[in-house]
mmCIF file with all atom_site columns, C-alpha atoms in Angstrom:
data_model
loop_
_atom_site.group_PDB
_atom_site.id
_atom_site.type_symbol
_atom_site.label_atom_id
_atom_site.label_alt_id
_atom_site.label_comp_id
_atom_site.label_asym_id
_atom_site.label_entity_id
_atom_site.label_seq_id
_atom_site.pdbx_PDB_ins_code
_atom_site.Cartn_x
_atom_site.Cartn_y
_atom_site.Cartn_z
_atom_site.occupancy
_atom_site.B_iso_or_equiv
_atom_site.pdbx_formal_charge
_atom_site.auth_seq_id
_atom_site.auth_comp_id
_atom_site.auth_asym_id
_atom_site.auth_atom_id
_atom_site.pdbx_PDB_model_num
ATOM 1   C CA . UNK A 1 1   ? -51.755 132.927 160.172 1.00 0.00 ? 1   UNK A CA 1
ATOM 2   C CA . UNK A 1 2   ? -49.807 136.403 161.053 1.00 0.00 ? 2   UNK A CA 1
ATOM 3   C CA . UNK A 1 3   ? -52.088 138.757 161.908 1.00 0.00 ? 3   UNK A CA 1
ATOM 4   C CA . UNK A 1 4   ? -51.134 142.985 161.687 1.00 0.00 ? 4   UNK A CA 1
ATOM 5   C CA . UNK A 1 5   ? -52.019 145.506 164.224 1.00 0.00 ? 5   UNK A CA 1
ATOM 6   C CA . UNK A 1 6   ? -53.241 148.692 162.032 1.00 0.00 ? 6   UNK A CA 1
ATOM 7   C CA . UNK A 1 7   ? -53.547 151.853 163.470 1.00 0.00 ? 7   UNK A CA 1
ATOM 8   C CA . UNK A 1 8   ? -55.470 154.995 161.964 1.00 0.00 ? 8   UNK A CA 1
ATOM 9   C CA . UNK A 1 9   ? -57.902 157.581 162.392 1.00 0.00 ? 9   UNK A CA 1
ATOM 10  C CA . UNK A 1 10  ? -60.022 160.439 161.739 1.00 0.00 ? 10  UNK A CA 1
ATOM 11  C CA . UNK A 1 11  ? -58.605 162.318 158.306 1.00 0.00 ? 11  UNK A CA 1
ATOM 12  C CA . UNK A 1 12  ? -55.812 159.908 158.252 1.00 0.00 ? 12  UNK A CA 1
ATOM 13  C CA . UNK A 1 13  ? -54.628 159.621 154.239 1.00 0.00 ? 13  UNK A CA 1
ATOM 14  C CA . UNK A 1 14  ? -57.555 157.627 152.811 1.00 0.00 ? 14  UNK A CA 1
ATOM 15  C CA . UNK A 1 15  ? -54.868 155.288 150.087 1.00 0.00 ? 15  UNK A CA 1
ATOM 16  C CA . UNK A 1 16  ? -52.293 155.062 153.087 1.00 0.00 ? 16  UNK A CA 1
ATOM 17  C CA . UNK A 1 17  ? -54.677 152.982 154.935 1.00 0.00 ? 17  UNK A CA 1
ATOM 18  C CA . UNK A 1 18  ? -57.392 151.709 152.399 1.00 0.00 ? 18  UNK A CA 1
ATOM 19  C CA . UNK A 1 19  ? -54.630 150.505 149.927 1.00 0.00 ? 19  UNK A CA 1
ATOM 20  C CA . UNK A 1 20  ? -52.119 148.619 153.069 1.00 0.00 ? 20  UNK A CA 1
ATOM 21  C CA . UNK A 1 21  ? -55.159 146.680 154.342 1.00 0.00 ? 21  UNK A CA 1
ATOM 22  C CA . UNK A 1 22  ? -56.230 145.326 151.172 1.00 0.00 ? 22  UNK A CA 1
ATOM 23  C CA . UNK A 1 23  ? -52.535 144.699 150.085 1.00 0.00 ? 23  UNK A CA 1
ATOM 24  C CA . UNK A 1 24  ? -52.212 142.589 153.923 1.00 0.00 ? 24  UNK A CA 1
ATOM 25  C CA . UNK A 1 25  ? -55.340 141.447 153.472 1.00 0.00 ? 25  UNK A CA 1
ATOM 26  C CA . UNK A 1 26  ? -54.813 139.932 149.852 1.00 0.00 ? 26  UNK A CA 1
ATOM 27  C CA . UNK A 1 27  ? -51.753 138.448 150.839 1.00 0.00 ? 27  UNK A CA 1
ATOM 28  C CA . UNK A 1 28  ? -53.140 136.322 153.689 1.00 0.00 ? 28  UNK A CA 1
ATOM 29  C CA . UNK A 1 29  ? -52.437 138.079 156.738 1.00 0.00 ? 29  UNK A CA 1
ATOM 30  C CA . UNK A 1 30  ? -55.455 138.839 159.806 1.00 0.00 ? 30  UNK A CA 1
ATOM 31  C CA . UNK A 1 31  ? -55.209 142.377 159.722 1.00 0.00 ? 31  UNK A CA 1
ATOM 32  C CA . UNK A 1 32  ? -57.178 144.185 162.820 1.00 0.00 ? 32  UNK A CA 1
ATOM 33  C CA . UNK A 1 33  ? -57.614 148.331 162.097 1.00 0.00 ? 33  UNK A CA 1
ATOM 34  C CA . UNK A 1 34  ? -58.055 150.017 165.030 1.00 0.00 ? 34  UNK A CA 1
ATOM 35  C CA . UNK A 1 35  ? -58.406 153.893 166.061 1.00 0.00 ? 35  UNK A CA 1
ATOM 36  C CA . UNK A 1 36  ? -58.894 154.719 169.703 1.00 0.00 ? 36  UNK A CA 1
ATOM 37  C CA . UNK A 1 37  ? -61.687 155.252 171.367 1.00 0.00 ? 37  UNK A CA 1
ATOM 38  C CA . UNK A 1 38  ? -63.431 153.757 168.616 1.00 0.00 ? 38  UNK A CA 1
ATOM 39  C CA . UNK A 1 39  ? -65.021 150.336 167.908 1.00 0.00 ? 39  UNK A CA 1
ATOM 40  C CA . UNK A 1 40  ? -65.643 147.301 165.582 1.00 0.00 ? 40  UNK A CA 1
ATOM 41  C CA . UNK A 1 41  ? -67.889 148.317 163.065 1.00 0.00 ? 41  UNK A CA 1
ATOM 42  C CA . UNK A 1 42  ? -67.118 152.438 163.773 1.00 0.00 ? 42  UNK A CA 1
ATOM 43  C CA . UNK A 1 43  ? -66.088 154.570 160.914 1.00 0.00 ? 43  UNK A CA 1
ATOM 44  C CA . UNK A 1 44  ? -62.926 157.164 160.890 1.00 0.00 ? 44  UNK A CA 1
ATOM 45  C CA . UNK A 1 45  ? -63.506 159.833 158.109 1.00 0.00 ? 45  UNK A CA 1
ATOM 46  C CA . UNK A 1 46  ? -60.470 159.661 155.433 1.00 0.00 ? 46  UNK A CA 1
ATOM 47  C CA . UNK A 1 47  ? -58.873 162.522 153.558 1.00 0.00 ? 47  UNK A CA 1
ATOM 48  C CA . UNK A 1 48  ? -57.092 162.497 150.470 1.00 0.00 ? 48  UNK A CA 1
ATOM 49  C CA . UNK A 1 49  ? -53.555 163.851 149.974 1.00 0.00 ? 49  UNK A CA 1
ATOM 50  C CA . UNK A 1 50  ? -52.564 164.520 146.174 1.00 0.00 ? 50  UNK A CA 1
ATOM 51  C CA . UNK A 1 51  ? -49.475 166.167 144.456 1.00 0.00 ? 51  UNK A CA 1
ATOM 52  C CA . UNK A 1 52  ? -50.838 168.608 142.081 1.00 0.00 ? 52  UNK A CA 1
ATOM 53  C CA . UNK A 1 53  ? -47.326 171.183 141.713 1.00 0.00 ? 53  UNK A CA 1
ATOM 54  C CA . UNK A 1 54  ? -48.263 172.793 144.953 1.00 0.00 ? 54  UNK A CA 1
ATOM 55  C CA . UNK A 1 55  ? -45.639 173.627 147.400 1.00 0.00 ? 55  UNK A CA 1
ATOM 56  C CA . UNK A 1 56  ? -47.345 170.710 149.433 1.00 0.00 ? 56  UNK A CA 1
ATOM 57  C CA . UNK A 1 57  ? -49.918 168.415 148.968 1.00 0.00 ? 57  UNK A CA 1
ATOM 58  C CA . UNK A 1 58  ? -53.650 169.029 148.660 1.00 0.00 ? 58  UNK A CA 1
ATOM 59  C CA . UNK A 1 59  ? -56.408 167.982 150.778 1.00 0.00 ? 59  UNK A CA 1
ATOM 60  C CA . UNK A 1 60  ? -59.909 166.642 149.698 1.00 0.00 ? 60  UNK A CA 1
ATOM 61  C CA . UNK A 1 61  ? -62.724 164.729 151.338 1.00 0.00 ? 61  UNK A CA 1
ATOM 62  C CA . UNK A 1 62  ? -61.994 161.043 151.393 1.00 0.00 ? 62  UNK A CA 1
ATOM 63  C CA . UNK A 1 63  ? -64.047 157.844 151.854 1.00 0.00 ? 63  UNK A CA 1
ATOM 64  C CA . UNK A 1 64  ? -65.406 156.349 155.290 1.00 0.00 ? 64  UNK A CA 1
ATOM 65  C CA . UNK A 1 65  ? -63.443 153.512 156.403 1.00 0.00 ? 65  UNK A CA 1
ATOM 66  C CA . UNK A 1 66  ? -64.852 150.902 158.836 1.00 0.00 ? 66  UNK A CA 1
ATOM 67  C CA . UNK A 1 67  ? -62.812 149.761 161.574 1.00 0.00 ? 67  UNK A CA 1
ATOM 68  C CA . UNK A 1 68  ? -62.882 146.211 161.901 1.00 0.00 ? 68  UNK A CA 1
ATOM 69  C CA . UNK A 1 69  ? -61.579 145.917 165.372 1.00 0.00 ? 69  UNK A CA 1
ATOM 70  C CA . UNK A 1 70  ? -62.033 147.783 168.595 1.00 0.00 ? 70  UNK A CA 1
ATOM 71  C CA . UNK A 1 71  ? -59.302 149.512 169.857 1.00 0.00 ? 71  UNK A CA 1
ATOM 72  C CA . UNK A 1 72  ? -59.828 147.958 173.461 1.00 0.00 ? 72  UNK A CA 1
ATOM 73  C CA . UNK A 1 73  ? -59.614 144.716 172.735 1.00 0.00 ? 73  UNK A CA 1
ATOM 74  C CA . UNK A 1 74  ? -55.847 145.290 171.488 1.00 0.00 ? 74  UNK A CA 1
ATOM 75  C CA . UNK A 1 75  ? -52.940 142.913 173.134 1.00 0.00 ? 75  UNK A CA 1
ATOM 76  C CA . UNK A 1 76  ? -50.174 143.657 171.556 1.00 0.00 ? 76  UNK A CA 1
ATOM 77  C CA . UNK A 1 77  ? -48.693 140.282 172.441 1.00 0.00 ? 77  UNK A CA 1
ATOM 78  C CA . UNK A 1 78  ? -51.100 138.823 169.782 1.00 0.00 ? 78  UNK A CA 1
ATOM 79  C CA . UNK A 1 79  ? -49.642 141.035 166.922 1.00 0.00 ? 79  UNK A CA 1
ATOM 80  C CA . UNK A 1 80  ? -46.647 140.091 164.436 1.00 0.00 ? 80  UNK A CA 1
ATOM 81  C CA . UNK A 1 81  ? -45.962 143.487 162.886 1.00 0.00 ? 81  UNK A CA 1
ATOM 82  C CA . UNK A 1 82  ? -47.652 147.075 163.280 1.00 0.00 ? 82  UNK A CA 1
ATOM 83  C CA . UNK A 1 83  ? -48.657 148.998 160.525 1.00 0.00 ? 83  UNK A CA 1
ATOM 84  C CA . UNK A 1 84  ? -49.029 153.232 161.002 1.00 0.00 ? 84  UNK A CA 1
ATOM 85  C CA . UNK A 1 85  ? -51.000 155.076 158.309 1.00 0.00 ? 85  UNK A CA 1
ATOM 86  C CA . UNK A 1 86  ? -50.520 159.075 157.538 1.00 0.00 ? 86  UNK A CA 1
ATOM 87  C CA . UNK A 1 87  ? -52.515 162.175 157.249 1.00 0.00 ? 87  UNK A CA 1
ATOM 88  C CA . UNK A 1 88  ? -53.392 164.348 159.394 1.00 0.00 ? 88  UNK A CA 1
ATOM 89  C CA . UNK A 1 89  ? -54.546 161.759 161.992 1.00 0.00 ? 89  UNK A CA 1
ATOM 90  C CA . UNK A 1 90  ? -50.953 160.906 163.412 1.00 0.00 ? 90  UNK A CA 1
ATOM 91  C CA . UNK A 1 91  ? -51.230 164.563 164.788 1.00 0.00 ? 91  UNK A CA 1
ATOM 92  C CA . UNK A 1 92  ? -53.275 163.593 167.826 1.00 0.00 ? 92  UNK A CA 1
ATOM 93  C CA . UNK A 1 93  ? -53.149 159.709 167.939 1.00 0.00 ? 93  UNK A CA 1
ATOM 94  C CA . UNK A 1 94  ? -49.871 160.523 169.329 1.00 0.00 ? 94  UNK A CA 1
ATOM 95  C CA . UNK A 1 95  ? -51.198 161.889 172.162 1.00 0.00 ? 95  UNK A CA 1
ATOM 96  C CA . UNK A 1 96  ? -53.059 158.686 173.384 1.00 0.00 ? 96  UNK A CA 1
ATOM 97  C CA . UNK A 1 97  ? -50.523 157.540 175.736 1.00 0.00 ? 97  UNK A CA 1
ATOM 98  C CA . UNK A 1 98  ? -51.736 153.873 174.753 1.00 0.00 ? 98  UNK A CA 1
ATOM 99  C CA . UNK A 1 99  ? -50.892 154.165 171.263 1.00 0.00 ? 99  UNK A CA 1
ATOM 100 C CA . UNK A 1 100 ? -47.436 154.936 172.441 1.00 0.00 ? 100 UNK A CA 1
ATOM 101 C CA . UNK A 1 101 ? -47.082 152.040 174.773 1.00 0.00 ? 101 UNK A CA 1
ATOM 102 C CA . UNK A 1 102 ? -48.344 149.730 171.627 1.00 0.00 ? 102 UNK A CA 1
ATOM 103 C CA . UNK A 1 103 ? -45.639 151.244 169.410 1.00 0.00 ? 103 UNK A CA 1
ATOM 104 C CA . UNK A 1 104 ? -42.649 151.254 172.527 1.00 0.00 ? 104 UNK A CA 1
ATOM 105 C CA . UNK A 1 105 ? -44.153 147.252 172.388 1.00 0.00 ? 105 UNK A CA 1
ATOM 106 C CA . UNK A 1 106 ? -43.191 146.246 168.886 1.00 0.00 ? 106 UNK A CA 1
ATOM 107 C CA . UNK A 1 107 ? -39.703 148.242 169.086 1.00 0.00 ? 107 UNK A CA 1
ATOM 108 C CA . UNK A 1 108 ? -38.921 146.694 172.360 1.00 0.00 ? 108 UNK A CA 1
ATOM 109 C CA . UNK A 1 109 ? -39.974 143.036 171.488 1.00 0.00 ? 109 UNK A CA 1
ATOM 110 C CA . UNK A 1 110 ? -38.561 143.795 167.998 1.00 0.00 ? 110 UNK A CA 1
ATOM 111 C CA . UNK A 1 111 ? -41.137 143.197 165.773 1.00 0.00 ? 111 UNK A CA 1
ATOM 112 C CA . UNK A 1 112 ? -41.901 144.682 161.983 1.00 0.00 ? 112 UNK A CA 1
ATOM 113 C CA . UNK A 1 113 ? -43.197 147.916 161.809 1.00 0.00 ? 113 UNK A CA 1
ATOM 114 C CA . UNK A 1 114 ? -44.145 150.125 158.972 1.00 0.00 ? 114 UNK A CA 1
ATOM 115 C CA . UNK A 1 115 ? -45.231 153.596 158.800 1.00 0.00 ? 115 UNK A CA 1
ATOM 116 C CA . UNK A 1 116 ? -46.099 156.214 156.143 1.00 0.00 ? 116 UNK A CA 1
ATOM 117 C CA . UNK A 1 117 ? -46.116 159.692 155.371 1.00 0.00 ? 117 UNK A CA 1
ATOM 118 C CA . UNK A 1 118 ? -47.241 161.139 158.923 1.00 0.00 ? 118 UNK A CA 1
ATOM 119 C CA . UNK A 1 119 ? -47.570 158.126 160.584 1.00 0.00 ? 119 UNK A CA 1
ATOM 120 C CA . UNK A 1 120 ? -43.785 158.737 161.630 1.00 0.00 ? 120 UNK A CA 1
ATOM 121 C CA . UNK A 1 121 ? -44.904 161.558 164.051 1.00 0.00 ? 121 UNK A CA 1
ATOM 122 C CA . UNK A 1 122 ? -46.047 158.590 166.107 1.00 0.00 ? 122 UNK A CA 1
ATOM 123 C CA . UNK A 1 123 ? -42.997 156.772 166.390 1.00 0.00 ? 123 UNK A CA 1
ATOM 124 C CA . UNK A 1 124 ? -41.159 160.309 166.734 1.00 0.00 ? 124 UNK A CA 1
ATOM 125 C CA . UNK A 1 125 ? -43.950 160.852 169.872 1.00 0.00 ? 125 UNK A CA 1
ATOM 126 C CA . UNK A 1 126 ? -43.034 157.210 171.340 1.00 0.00 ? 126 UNK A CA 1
ATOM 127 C CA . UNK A 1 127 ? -39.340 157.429 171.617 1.00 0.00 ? 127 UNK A CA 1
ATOM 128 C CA . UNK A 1 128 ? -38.394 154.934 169.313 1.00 0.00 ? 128 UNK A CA 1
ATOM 129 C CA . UNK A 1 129 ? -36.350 156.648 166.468 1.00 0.00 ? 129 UNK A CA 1
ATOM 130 C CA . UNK A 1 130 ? -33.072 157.711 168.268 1.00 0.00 ? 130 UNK A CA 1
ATOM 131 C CA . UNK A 1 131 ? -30.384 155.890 166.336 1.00 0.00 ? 131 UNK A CA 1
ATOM 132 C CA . UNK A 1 132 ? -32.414 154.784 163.646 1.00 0.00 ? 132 UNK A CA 1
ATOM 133 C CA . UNK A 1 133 ? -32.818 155.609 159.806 1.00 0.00 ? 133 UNK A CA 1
ATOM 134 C CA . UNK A 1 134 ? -36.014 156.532 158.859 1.00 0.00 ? 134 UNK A CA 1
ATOM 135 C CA . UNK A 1 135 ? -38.004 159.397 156.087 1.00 0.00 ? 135 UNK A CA 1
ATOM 136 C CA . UNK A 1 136 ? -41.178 160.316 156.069 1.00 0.00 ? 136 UNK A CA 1
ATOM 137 C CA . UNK A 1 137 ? -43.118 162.898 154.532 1.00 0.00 ? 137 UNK A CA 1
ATOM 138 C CA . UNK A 1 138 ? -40.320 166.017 154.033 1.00 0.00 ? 138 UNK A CA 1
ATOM 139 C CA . UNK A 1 139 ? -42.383 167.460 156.264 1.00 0.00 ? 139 UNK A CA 1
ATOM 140 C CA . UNK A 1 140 ? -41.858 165.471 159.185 1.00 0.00 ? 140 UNK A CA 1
ATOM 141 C CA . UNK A 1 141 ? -38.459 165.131 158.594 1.00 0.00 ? 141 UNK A CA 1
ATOM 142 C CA . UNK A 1 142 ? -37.500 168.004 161.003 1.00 0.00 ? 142 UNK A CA 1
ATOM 143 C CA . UNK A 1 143 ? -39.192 165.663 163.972 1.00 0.00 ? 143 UNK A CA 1
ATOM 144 C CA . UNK A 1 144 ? -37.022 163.082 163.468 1.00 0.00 ? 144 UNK A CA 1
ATOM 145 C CA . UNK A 1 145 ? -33.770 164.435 163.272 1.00 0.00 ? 145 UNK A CA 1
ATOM 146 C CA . UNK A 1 146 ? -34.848 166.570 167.195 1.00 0.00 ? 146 UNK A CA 1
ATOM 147 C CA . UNK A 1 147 ? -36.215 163.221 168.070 1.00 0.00 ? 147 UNK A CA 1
ATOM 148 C CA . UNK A 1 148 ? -32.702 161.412 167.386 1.00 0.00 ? 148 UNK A CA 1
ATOM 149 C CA . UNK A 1 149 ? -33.505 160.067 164.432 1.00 0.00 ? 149 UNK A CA 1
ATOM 150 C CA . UNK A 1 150 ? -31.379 160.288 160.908 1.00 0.00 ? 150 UNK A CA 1
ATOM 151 C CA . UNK A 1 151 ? -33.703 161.108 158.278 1.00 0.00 ? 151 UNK A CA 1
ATOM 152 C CA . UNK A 1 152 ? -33.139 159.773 154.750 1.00 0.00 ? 152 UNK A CA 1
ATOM 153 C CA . UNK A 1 153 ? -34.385 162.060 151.698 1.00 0.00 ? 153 UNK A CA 1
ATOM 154 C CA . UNK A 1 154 ? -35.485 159.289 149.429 1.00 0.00 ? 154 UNK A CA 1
ATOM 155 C CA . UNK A 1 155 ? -37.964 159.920 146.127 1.00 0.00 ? 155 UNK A CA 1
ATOM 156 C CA . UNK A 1 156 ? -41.581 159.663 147.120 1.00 0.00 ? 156 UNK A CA 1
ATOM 157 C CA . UNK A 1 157 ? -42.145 156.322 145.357 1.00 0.00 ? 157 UNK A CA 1
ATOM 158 C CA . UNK A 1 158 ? -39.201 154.546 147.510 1.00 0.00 ? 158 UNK A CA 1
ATOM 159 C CA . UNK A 1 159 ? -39.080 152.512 151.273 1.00 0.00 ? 159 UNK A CA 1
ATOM 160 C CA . UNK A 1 160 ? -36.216 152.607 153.785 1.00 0.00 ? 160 UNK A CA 1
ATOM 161 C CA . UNK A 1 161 ? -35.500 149.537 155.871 1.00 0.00 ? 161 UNK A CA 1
ATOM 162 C CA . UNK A 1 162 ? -33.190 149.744 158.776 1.00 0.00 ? 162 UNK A CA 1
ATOM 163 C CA . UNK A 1 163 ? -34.076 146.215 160.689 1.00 0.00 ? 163 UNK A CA 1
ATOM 164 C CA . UNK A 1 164 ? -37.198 145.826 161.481 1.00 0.00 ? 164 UNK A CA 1
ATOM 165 C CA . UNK A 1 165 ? -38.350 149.091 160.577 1.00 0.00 ? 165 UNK A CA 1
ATOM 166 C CA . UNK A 1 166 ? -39.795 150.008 156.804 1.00 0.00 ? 166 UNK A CA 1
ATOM 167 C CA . UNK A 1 167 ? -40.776 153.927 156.333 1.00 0.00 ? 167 UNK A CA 1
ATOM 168 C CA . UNK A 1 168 ? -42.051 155.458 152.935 1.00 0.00 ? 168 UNK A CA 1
ATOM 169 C CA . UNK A 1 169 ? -42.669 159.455 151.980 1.00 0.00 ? 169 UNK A CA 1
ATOM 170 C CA . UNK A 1 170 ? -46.381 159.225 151.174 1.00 0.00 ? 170 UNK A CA 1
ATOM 171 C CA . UNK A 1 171 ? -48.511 157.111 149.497 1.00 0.00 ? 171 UNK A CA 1
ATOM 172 C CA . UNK A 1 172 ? -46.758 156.606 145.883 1.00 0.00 ? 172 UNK A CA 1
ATOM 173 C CA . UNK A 1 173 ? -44.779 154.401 147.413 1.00 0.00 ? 173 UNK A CA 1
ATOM 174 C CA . UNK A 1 174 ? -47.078 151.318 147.968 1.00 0.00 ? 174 UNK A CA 1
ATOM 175 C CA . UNK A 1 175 ? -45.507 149.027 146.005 1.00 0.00 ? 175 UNK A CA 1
ATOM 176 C CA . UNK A 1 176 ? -41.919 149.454 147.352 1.00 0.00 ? 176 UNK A CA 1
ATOM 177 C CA . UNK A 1 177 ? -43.080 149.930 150.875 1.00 0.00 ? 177 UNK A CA 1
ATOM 178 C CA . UNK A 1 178 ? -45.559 147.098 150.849 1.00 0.00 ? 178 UNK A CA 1
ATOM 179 C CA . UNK A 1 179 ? -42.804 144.755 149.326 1.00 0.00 ? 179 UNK A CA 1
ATOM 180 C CA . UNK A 1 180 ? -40.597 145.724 151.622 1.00 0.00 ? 180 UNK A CA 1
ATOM 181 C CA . UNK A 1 181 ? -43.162 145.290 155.053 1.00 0.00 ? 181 UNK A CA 1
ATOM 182 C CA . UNK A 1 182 ? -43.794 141.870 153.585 1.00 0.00 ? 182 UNK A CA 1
ATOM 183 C CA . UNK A 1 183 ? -40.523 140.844 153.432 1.00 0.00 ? 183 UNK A CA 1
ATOM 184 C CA . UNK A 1 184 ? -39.958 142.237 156.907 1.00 0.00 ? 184 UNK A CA 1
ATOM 185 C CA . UNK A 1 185 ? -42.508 140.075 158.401 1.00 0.00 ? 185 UNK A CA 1
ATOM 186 C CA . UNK A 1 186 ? -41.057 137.158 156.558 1.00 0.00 ? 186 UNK A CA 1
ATOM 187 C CA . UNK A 1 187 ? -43.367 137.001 153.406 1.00 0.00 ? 187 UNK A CA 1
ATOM 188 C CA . UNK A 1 188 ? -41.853 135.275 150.684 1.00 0.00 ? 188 UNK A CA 1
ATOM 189 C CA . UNK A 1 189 ? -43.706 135.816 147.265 1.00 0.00 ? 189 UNK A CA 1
ATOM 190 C CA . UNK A 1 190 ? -42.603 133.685 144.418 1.00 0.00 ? 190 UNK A CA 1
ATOM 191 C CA . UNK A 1 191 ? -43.986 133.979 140.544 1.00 0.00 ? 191 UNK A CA 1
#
C-alpha cells in the first residue's frame, strides 16, 4: 500500500486539506497528516477561503482537523508522494528548516508531489522550483517567478503537471488536481 506524507497547519485552507485526505484516503492510499511541532491526535485550526467577487478571497473560521501522525516520527524514506495544503499556514511552515529538508527529499529522490493554493510558498522556500512550471494561487505567483520558477496562469478549477510535480490555484480545482496527483503516483482508475 502507498502511503502520502501530508503536510499542514494552523489556518491552513480547511477543503485544501480536509477534501485531499479523504480523496487519498478513499482511494486506498496510508495517508499520514502531519504539522510540526505537533502530534498524533493534535488539532491544527482550519480557515476557509471563498470567492465571493472580492478582489481576493475571503476568510472565515474553519473546522478542527486532527492530525493523525506526529510530525517526529516522519522518514521521508517511507513516503511515495508528498502532498502540501494552502492557506495561510504555508506562511510559516516554511520556516521550519525540516519541512524544507522533507520537500528538498521528494524533489531530489524524485518522487510525486502536489501542492495547492499557498502551499507553493513552501516549495518556493525549499529551492525546488528553478526550472520548473508551476501556478499557484495568483498571489503567489510573484514568488515563483524570483524563485526561478515559470508560473503558468491557468483557471482556478485546472492542475499543471510538469514531471513529477502537480500544482492547482486553490481549492476548485480538486477534481483535476486530485486526478492528476493520482495519476502521478501511478493510480490507475478504471469505470
Amino acid at each position: 500500500m502507498k502511503k502520502v506524507l501530508f503536510l499542514t497547519g494552523d489556518f491552513t485552507e480547511d477543503y485544501e486539506t480536509m477534501v485531499p485526505f479523504q480523496m487519498l484516503e478513499m482511494v486506498g492510499y496510508t495517508v499520514h497528516t502531519v504539522c510540526p511541532d505537533k502530534k498524533k491526535g493534535d488539532i491544527v485550526k482550519t480557515a476557509i477561503h471563498d470567492f465571493e467577487g472580492d478582489q481576493t478571497y475571503t476568510e472565515k473560521p474553519g473546522h478542527n482537523f486532527a492530525l493523525n501522525y506526529s510530525f517526529a516520527d516522519v522518514n521521508v524514506a517511507d513516503y511515495d508522494g508528498l502532498v502540501i495544503a494552502g492557506g495561510r499556514a504555508p506562511e510559516y511552515l516554511r520556516l521550519n528548516k525540516k519541512v524544507l529538508e522533507i520537500v528538498q527529499h521528494f524533489f531530489t529522490t524524485n518522487k510525486p508531489v502536489a501542492a495547492i493554493c499557498h502551499g507553493i510558498q513552501i516549495l518556493t522556500a525549499a529551492g525546488v522550483v528553478k526550472g520548473r512550471k508551476l501556478t499557484a494561487y495568483p498571489a503567489v505567483g510573484p514568488e515563483v517567478t524570483l524563485a526561478g520558477g515559470e508560473f503558468q496562469s491557468i483557471p482556478v478549477d485546472g492542475a499543471y503537471v510538469d514531471g513529477n510535480l502537480v500544482t492547482s490555484p486553490a481549492w476548485p480545482a480538486h477534481p483535476s488536481f486530485i486526478r492528476e496527483f493520482l495519476k502521478v503516483m501511478g493510480a490507475k482508475i478504471q469505470l
